[in-house]
mmCIF file of C-alpha atoms and ligand atoms in Angstrom:
data_model
loop_
_atom_site.group_PDB
_atom_site.id
_atom_site.type_symbol
_atom_site.label_atom_id
_atom_site.label_comp_id
_atom_site.label_asym_id
_atom_site.label_seq_id
_atom_site.Cartn_x
_atom_site.Cartn_y
_atom_site.Cartn_z
ATOM 1 C CA MET I 1 21.791 160.877 158.512
ATOM 2 C CA PRO I 2 24.590 163.396 157.823
ATOM 3 C CA PRO I 3 24.394 166.941 158.950
ATOM 4 C CA VAL I 4 24.360 169.622 156.326
ATOM 5 C CA LEU I 5 27.992 170.314 155.216
ATOM 6 C CA ASN I 6 28.941 173.199 153.095
ATOM 7 C CA PHE I 7 31.912 173.313 150.753
ATOM 8 C CA ALA I 8 33.665 176.056 149.037
ATOM 9 C CA THR I 9 31.179 178.945 149.006
ATOM 10 C CA PRO I 10 33.036 182.085 148.032
ATOM 11 C CA THR I 11 31.728 184.922 150.081
ATOM 12 C CA THR I 12 34.377 187.656 150.310
ATOM 13 C CA SER I 13 35.273 190.355 147.791
ATOM 14 C CA LEU I 14 38.819 189.049 147.422
ATOM 15 C CA THR I 15 37.875 186.748 144.662
ATOM 16 C CA THR I 16 34.613 185.124 143.787
ATOM 17 C CA MET I 17 35.912 182.013 142.070
ATOM 18 C CA PRO I 18 36.621 178.622 143.626
ATOM 19 C CA GLU I 19 40.210 177.997 142.908
ATOM 20 C CA LEU I 20 42.235 174.721 143.130
ATOM 21 C CA PRO I 21 42.519 174.809 146.959
ATOM 22 C CA GLU I 22 38.712 175.197 147.323
ATOM 23 C CA VAL I 23 38.111 172.368 144.828
ATOM 24 C CA GLU I 24 40.676 170.110 146.630
ATOM 25 C CA THR I 25 38.977 170.820 149.981
ATOM 26 C CA THR I 26 35.574 170.124 148.403
ATOM 27 C CA CYS I 27 36.882 166.855 147.049
ATOM 28 C CA ARG I 28 38.243 165.805 150.495
ATOM 29 C CA GLY I 29 35.032 166.885 152.132
ATOM 30 C CA ILE I 30 32.555 165.123 149.952
ATOM 31 C CA ALA I 31 34.521 161.921 149.317
ATOM 32 C CA PRO I 32 33.813 160.153 152.634
ATOM 33 C CA HIS I 33 30.113 160.803 152.266
ATOM 34 C CA ILE I 34 29.637 159.483 148.677
ATOM 35 C CA GLU I 35 32.476 156.992 147.908
ATOM 36 C CA GLY I 36 31.002 153.519 147.799
ATOM 37 C CA GLN I 37 27.446 154.819 147.658
ATOM 38 C CA THR I 38 24.961 153.844 144.951
ATOM 39 C CA VAL I 39 23.090 156.584 143.059
ATOM 40 C CA LYS I 40 19.254 156.343 143.651
ATOM 41 C CA GLN I 41 18.314 159.250 141.431
ATOM 42 C CA VAL I 42 19.698 162.462 140.038
ATOM 43 C CA ILE I 43 17.271 165.441 140.178
ATOM 44 C CA VAL I 44 18.129 168.085 137.569
ATOM 45 C CA ARG I 45 16.108 171.270 138.184
ATOM 46 C CA GLN I 46 18.154 173.467 135.845
ATOM 47 C CA PRO I 47 20.100 171.678 133.024
ATOM 48 C CA LYS I 48 21.352 174.925 131.454
ATOM 49 C CA LEU I 49 24.797 175.254 133.020
ATOM 50 C CA ARG I 50 27.954 176.136 131.031
ATOM 51 C CA TRP I 51 27.089 173.118 128.947
ATOM 52 C CA PRO I 52 23.624 171.571 129.134
ATOM 53 C CA ILE I 53 23.299 168.522 131.395
ATOM 54 C CA PRO I 54 22.340 165.635 129.084
ATOM 55 C CA GLU I 55 18.616 164.632 129.317
ATOM 56 C CA THR I 56 19.786 161.037 129.928
ATOM 57 C CA PHE I 57 22.066 161.980 132.853
ATOM 58 C CA SER I 58 19.750 160.771 135.656
ATOM 59 C CA ARG I 59 18.823 157.575 133.897
ATOM 60 C CA THR I 60 22.456 156.833 133.147
ATOM 61 C CA LEU I 61 23.663 157.391 136.714
ATOM 62 C CA THR I 62 20.846 155.641 138.560
ATOM 63 C CA GLY I 63 22.031 152.383 140.103
ATOM 64 C CA LEU I 64 25.705 153.155 139.684
ATOM 65 C CA ARG I 65 28.132 153.003 142.465
ATOM 66 C CA ILE I 66 30.616 155.801 143.082
ATOM 67 C CA GLN I 67 33.932 154.047 143.379
ATOM 68 C CA SER I 68 36.010 157.127 144.008
ATOM 69 C CA VAL I 69 35.976 160.909 144.150
ATOM 70 C CA SER I 70 39.092 162.659 142.863
ATOM 71 C CA ARG I 71 40.212 166.000 141.436
ATOM 72 C CA ARG I 72 42.045 166.886 138.165
ATOM 73 C CA ALA I 73 42.760 170.590 137.884
ATOM 74 C CA LYS I 74 39.503 172.239 138.969
ATOM 75 C CA TYR I 75 37.328 169.246 137.893
ATOM 76 C CA LEU I 76 35.883 166.835 140.393
ATOM 77 C CA LEU I 77 35.683 163.341 139.058
ATOM 78 C CA PHE I 78 33.206 160.803 140.339
ATOM 79 C CA THR I 79 34.328 157.422 138.900
ATOM 80 C CA THR I 80 31.842 154.626 138.497
ATOM 81 C CA ASP I 81 31.978 151.113 136.796
ATOM 82 C CA SER I 82 30.639 152.487 133.569
ATOM 83 C CA GLY I 83 31.936 156.061 133.281
ATOM 84 C CA THR I 84 32.895 159.227 135.083
ATOM 85 C CA VAL I 85 30.985 162.360 136.198
ATOM 86 C CA LEU I 86 33.045 165.548 135.594
ATOM 87 C CA LEU I 87 31.862 168.328 137.842
ATOM 88 C CA HIS I 88 33.187 171.942 137.681
ATOM 89 C CA LEU I 89 32.178 174.633 140.119
ATOM 90 C CA GLY I 90 32.616 177.397 137.617
ATOM 91 C CA MET I 91 32.605 180.907 138.888
ATOM 92 C CA SER I 92 30.270 180.534 141.823
ATOM 93 C CA GLY I 93 29.358 176.876 142.361
ATOM 94 C CA ASN I 94 29.387 174.919 145.636
ATOM 95 C CA LEU I 95 28.441 171.437 146.814
ATOM 96 C CA ARG I 96 26.740 170.474 150.039
ATOM 97 C CA ILE I 97 26.184 167.140 151.626
ATOM 98 C CA MET I 98 22.734 166.961 153.399
ATOM 99 C CA PRO I 99 20.092 164.531 154.438
ATOM 100 C CA THR I 100 16.807 164.080 152.507
ATOM 101 C CA GLY I 101 14.124 166.599 153.150
ATOM 102 C CA GLN I 102 16.097 169.875 153.136
ATOM 103 C CA ALA I 103 14.292 172.832 151.607
ATOM 104 C CA ILE I 104 15.315 173.567 148.025
ATOM 105 C CA GLY I 105 16.956 176.985 147.694
ATOM 106 C CA LYS I 106 17.391 179.310 144.802
ATOM 107 C CA HIS I 107 20.150 178.051 142.366
ATOM 108 C CA ASP I 108 19.995 174.513 143.808
ATOM 109 C CA HIS I 109 20.311 173.100 140.266
ATOM 110 C CA VAL I 110 21.220 169.378 140.780
ATOM 111 C CA ASP I 111 20.739 166.795 143.638
ATOM 112 C CA PHE I 112 22.557 163.504 143.576
ATOM 113 C CA VAL I 113 20.405 161.332 145.786
ATOM 114 C CA PHE I 114 22.063 158.171 147.235
ATOM 115 C CA ASN I 115 20.455 154.973 148.523
ATOM 116 C CA ASP I 116 21.069 155.829 152.178
ATOM 117 C CA GLY I 117 19.251 159.169 151.801
ATOM 118 C CA THR I 118 22.384 161.332 151.580
ATOM 119 C CA ILE I 119 22.074 164.082 149.035
ATOM 120 C CA LEU I 120 24.879 165.892 147.253
ATOM 121 C CA ARG I 121 23.456 169.200 146.196
ATOM 122 C CA PHE I 122 25.073 171.531 143.553
ATOM 123 C CA ASN I 123 24.197 175.142 143.837
ATOM 124 C CA ASP I 124 25.459 177.593 141.297
ATOM 125 C CA PRO I 125 24.019 181.180 141.100
ATOM 126 C CA ARG I 126 26.004 182.213 137.887
ATOM 127 C CA ARG I 127 25.625 178.868 136.216
ATOM 128 C CA PHE I 128 29.168 178.723 134.704
ATOM 129 C CA GLY I 129 29.654 175.398 136.370
ATOM 130 C CA ALA I 130 29.385 172.062 134.578
ATOM 131 C CA VAL I 131 28.052 168.544 135.177
ATOM 132 C CA LEU I 132 29.181 166.133 132.468
ATOM 133 C CA TRP I 133 29.320 162.442 131.813
ATOM 134 C CA THR I 134 31.972 160.476 129.920
ATOM 135 C CA THR I 135 32.457 156.804 129.239
ATOM 136 C CA GLU I 136 36.001 157.462 127.948
ATOM 137 C CA PRO I 137 38.876 157.312 130.361
ATOM 138 C CA ALA I 138 38.500 160.745 132.108
ATOM 139 C CA GLU I 139 42.038 161.914 131.259
ATOM 140 C CA GLU I 140 41.156 161.544 127.530
ATOM 141 C CA HIS I 141 38.201 163.926 127.878
ATOM 142 C CA PRO I 142 38.676 166.985 125.589
ATOM 143 C CA LEU I 143 38.445 169.256 128.721
ATOM 144 C CA LEU I 144 41.268 167.392 130.547
ATOM 145 C CA LYS I 145 43.442 165.989 127.720
ATOM 146 C CA HIS I 146 45.702 168.981 127.188
ATOM 147 C CA LEU I 147 46.155 170.025 130.771
ATOM 148 C CA GLY I 148 49.630 170.385 132.291
ATOM 149 C CA PRO I 149 50.710 168.544 135.434
ATOM 150 C CA GLU I 150 49.242 168.960 138.916
ATOM 151 C CA PRO I 151 51.290 171.524 140.844
ATOM 152 C CA LEU I 152 51.230 169.417 144.033
ATOM 153 C CA LEU I 153 52.584 166.285 142.341
ATOM 154 C CA SER I 154 56.273 165.553 141.778
ATOM 155 C CA ASP I 155 56.166 165.689 137.995
ATOM 156 C CA PHE I 156 55.856 169.416 138.429
ATOM 157 C CA ASN I 157 59.198 171.073 139.124
ATOM 158 C CA GLY I 158 61.631 173.806 138.174
ATOM 159 C CA GLU I 159 63.212 171.738 135.406
ATOM 160 C CA LEU I 160 59.950 171.376 133.697
ATOM 161 C CA LEU I 161 59.118 175.069 133.865
ATOM 162 C CA TYR I 162 62.585 175.934 132.583
ATOM 163 C CA ALA I 163 62.332 173.467 129.648
ATOM 164 C CA LEU I 164 58.930 174.718 128.592
ATOM 165 C CA SER I 165 59.869 178.412 128.910
ATOM 166 C CA LYS I 166 62.644 178.384 126.349
ATOM 167 C CA ASN I 167 62.474 181.402 124.069
ATOM 168 C CA ARG I 168 59.071 182.477 125.412
ATOM 169 C CA LYS I 169 58.547 186.194 125.603
ATOM 170 C CA THR I 170 55.271 185.935 127.475
ATOM 171 C CA PRO I 171 55.407 187.387 130.983
ATOM 172 C CA VAL I 172 56.351 184.742 133.522
ATOM 173 C CA LYS I 173 53.131 185.381 135.358
ATOM 174 C CA SER I 174 50.974 184.555 132.334
ATOM 175 C CA PHE I 175 53.246 181.594 131.710
ATOM 176 C CA ILE I 176 52.526 179.956 135.133
ATOM 177 C CA MET I 177 48.820 180.761 134.835
ATOM 178 C CA ASP I 178 48.611 178.838 131.578
ATOM 179 C CA SER I 179 46.906 175.481 132.306
ATOM 180 C CA ARG I 180 48.801 173.745 129.588
ATOM 181 C CA ILE I 181 51.949 174.479 131.555
ATOM 182 C CA VAL I 182 50.622 173.783 135.036
ATOM 183 C CA VAL I 183 47.036 173.616 136.298
ATOM 184 C CA GLY I 184 45.464 175.498 139.111
ATOM 185 C CA VAL I 185 47.644 178.552 139.490
ATOM 186 C CA GLY I 186 44.993 181.279 139.673
ATOM 187 C CA ASN I 187 45.758 184.999 139.794
ATOM 188 C CA ILE I 188 46.095 185.345 143.573
ATOM 189 C CA TYR I 189 48.426 182.291 143.864
ATOM 190 C CA ALA I 190 50.513 183.545 140.844
ATOM 191 C CA ASN I 191 51.056 186.920 142.531
ATOM 192 C CA GLU I 192 51.929 185.341 145.856
ATOM 193 C CA ALA I 193 54.235 182.652 144.431
ATOM 194 C CA LEU I 194 56.234 185.208 142.276
ATOM 195 C CA PHE I 195 56.756 187.363 145.412
ATOM 196 C CA MET I 196 57.821 184.351 147.363
ATOM 197 C CA ALA I 197 60.361 183.333 144.592
ATOM 198 C CA GLY I 198 61.603 186.923 144.122
ATOM 199 C CA ILE I 199 60.671 187.099 140.492
ATOM 200 C CA GLN I 200 59.257 190.146 138.812
ATOM 201 C CA PRO I 201 55.918 189.222 137.142
ATOM 202 C CA THR I 202 56.731 191.028 133.877
ATOM 203 C CA ARG I 203 59.930 189.098 133.229
ATOM 204 C CA HIS I 204 59.856 187.172 129.971
ATOM 205 C CA ALA I 205 59.383 183.485 130.756
ATOM 206 C CA GLY I 206 62.379 182.618 128.602
ATOM 207 C CA LYS I 207 64.625 184.889 130.629
ATOM 208 C CA VAL I 208 64.037 183.251 134.022
ATOM 209 C CA SER I 209 66.900 181.013 135.268
ATOM 210 C CA LEU I 210 66.664 177.433 136.180
ATOM 211 C CA ALA I 211 67.473 178.328 139.897
ATOM 212 C CA HIS I 212 64.618 180.775 139.826
ATOM 213 C CA TYR I 213 62.165 178.353 138.294
ATOM 214 C CA ARG I 214 63.137 175.778 141.016
ATOM 215 C CA LYS I 215 62.275 178.460 143.609
ATOM 216 C CA LEU I 216 59.097 179.330 141.727
ATOM 217 C CA ALA I 217 57.854 175.701 141.529
ATOM 218 C CA GLU I 218 58.402 175.280 145.243
ATOM 219 C CA SER I 219 56.590 178.696 146.048
ATOM 220 C CA ILE I 220 53.626 177.602 143.942
ATOM 221 C CA ARG I 221 53.419 174.332 145.902
ATOM 222 C CA VAL I 222 53.765 176.190 149.225
ATOM 223 C CA VAL I 223 51.025 178.814 148.596
ATOM 224 C CA LEU I 224 48.581 176.221 147.277
ATOM 225 C CA GLN I 225 49.350 173.865 150.177
ATOM 226 C CA GLN I 226 48.873 176.622 152.712
ATOM 227 C CA ALA I 227 45.474 177.560 151.205
ATOM 228 C CA ILE I 228 44.455 173.900 151.281
ATOM 229 C CA GLU I 229 45.405 173.703 154.957
ATOM 230 C CA GLN I 230 43.508 176.832 155.642
ATOM 231 C CA GLY I 231 40.593 175.406 153.797
ATOM 232 C CA GLY I 232 40.688 172.363 155.994
ATOM 233 C CA THR I 233 40.406 174.726 159.026
ATOM 234 C CA THR I 234 37.602 176.605 157.493
ATOM 235 C CA LEU I 235 35.828 173.409 156.691
ATOM 236 C CA LYS I 236 36.091 172.152 160.267
ATOM 237 C CA ASP I 237 34.787 175.493 161.445
ATOM 238 C CA PHE I 238 31.662 175.202 159.396
ATOM 239 C CA VAL I 239 30.708 171.577 159.826
ATOM 240 C CA ASN I 240 27.203 171.351 161.128
ATOM 241 C CA GLU I 241 26.495 175.011 160.227
ATOM 242 C CA ALA I 242 23.817 175.677 157.680
ATOM 243 C CA GLY I 243 25.278 179.145 157.227
ATOM 244 C CA LYS I 244 27.642 180.249 154.607
ATOM 245 C CA PRO I 245 31.284 179.289 155.003
ATOM 246 C CA GLY I 246 33.831 181.968 154.282
ATOM 247 C CA TYR I 247 36.245 181.919 151.398
ATOM 248 C CA PHE I 248 39.597 180.521 152.500
ATOM 249 C CA GLN I 249 41.132 183.195 154.669
ATOM 250 C CA GLN I 250 44.819 183.372 153.838
ATOM 251 C CA GLN I 251 47.724 185.616 154.743
ATOM 252 C CA LEU I 252 48.309 187.356 151.369
ATOM 253 C CA ARG I 253 51.667 189.130 151.054
ATOM 254 C CA VAL I 254 51.090 191.080 147.818
ATOM 255 C CA TYR I 255 47.662 190.515 146.340
ATOM 256 C CA GLY I 256 45.228 193.238 147.302
ATOM 257 C CA ARG I 257 48.100 195.170 149.004
ATOM 258 C CA ALA I 258 49.104 197.781 146.321
ATOM 259 C CA GLY I 259 50.718 200.831 147.886
ATOM 260 C CA LEU I 260 51.179 199.085 151.185
ATOM 261 C CA PRO I 261 54.660 198.330 152.508
ATOM 262 C CA CYS I 262 56.394 195.178 151.211
ATOM 263 C CA ALA I 263 56.571 192.637 154.105
ATOM 264 C CA SER I 264 60.325 192.182 153.371
ATOM 265 C CA CYS I 265 61.759 195.698 152.540
ATOM 266 C CA GLN I 266 58.953 198.026 153.664
ATOM 267 C CA ARG I 267 58.861 199.894 150.277
ATOM 268 C CA PRO I 268 55.401 200.330 148.771
ATOM 269 C CA LEU I 269 54.181 197.577 146.549
ATOM 270 C CA THR I 270 53.468 198.297 142.915
ATOM 271 C CA GLU I 271 50.301 197.409 141.016
ATOM 272 C CA ILE I 272 50.118 196.845 137.330
ATOM 273 C CA ARG I 273 47.832 194.768 134.949
ATOM 274 C CA ILE I 274 49.011 191.721 133.090
ATOM 275 C CA ALA I 275 46.483 190.173 130.765
ATOM 276 C CA ASN I 276 43.953 192.466 132.408
ATOM 277 C CA ARG I 277 44.529 190.822 135.868
ATOM 278 C CA SER I 278 45.622 192.704 138.946
ATOM 279 C CA THR I 279 49.428 192.219 139.469
ATOM 280 C CA VAL I 280 51.035 193.381 142.705
ATOM 281 C CA PHE I 281 54.758 193.091 143.334
ATOM 282 C CA CYS I 282 57.697 194.649 144.987
ATOM 283 C CA SER I 283 60.082 196.229 142.458
ATOM 284 C CA THR I 284 62.918 195.914 144.903
ATOM 285 C CA CYS I 285 62.589 192.374 146.093
ATOM 286 C CA GLN I 286 61.347 190.932 142.737
ATOM 287 C CA ARG I 287 63.781 190.993 139.827
HETATM 288 ZN ZN1 LIG V 1 60.278 194.395 149.000
#
């Protein structure tokens, strides 16, 4: 029987939302426990998530074998012979692996019960998460079809950003947070990556040079990769603990540091709002 494992429970005030690194860590964390397993039953205690869980969901999944667990943007995909489960953690969701017989807590909305007694439990206080089923190829699903490339794969690079940014007057920060351009660049990571690349967040996307976009693509990769590595550490720390894991602790250079000295030039960092999101940058180092 597996111990109780917790994945991606946001607990600090920095942000409350699972971002791509938390979803990636969740994916890596749950995969070894459920890949190859056959679904015995799905217990849906609360079907009213962001979209209702279909009434037939449990019946559909019972007896199916999970071939693989993967991630696309912030969706977890459980692939079976006859279709795919799309699971989104929303604003506050988390998944735990546990043996049968654990007490059911508040907001424990869905249990995936497997033949060997392992349970994958979905908890989501705010219920913006989603548990969906599709028999189409997952990449054709309306929620996934129009998404841009994965930032950690090689088809994402400076050339792509540069090509897509032509004549765009939108701030470069909003541009890289647009999931049709690239997925998974949340507000914190956008702030950090722009600082690392030396680009002012308000710059029109169409005015950023190819050289800067190359730097930016690399910076996005680095900040996400660092968070995933931190997540791995966090995960290790919390294995076998029934308590709450912390949100990924990460060295942030600009986000949440308005008015504090820039790590590079020591001048105070500036805070503005772009698309109503906190935007912190160094007006000296970022041009
Ligand atoms: Zn500076």
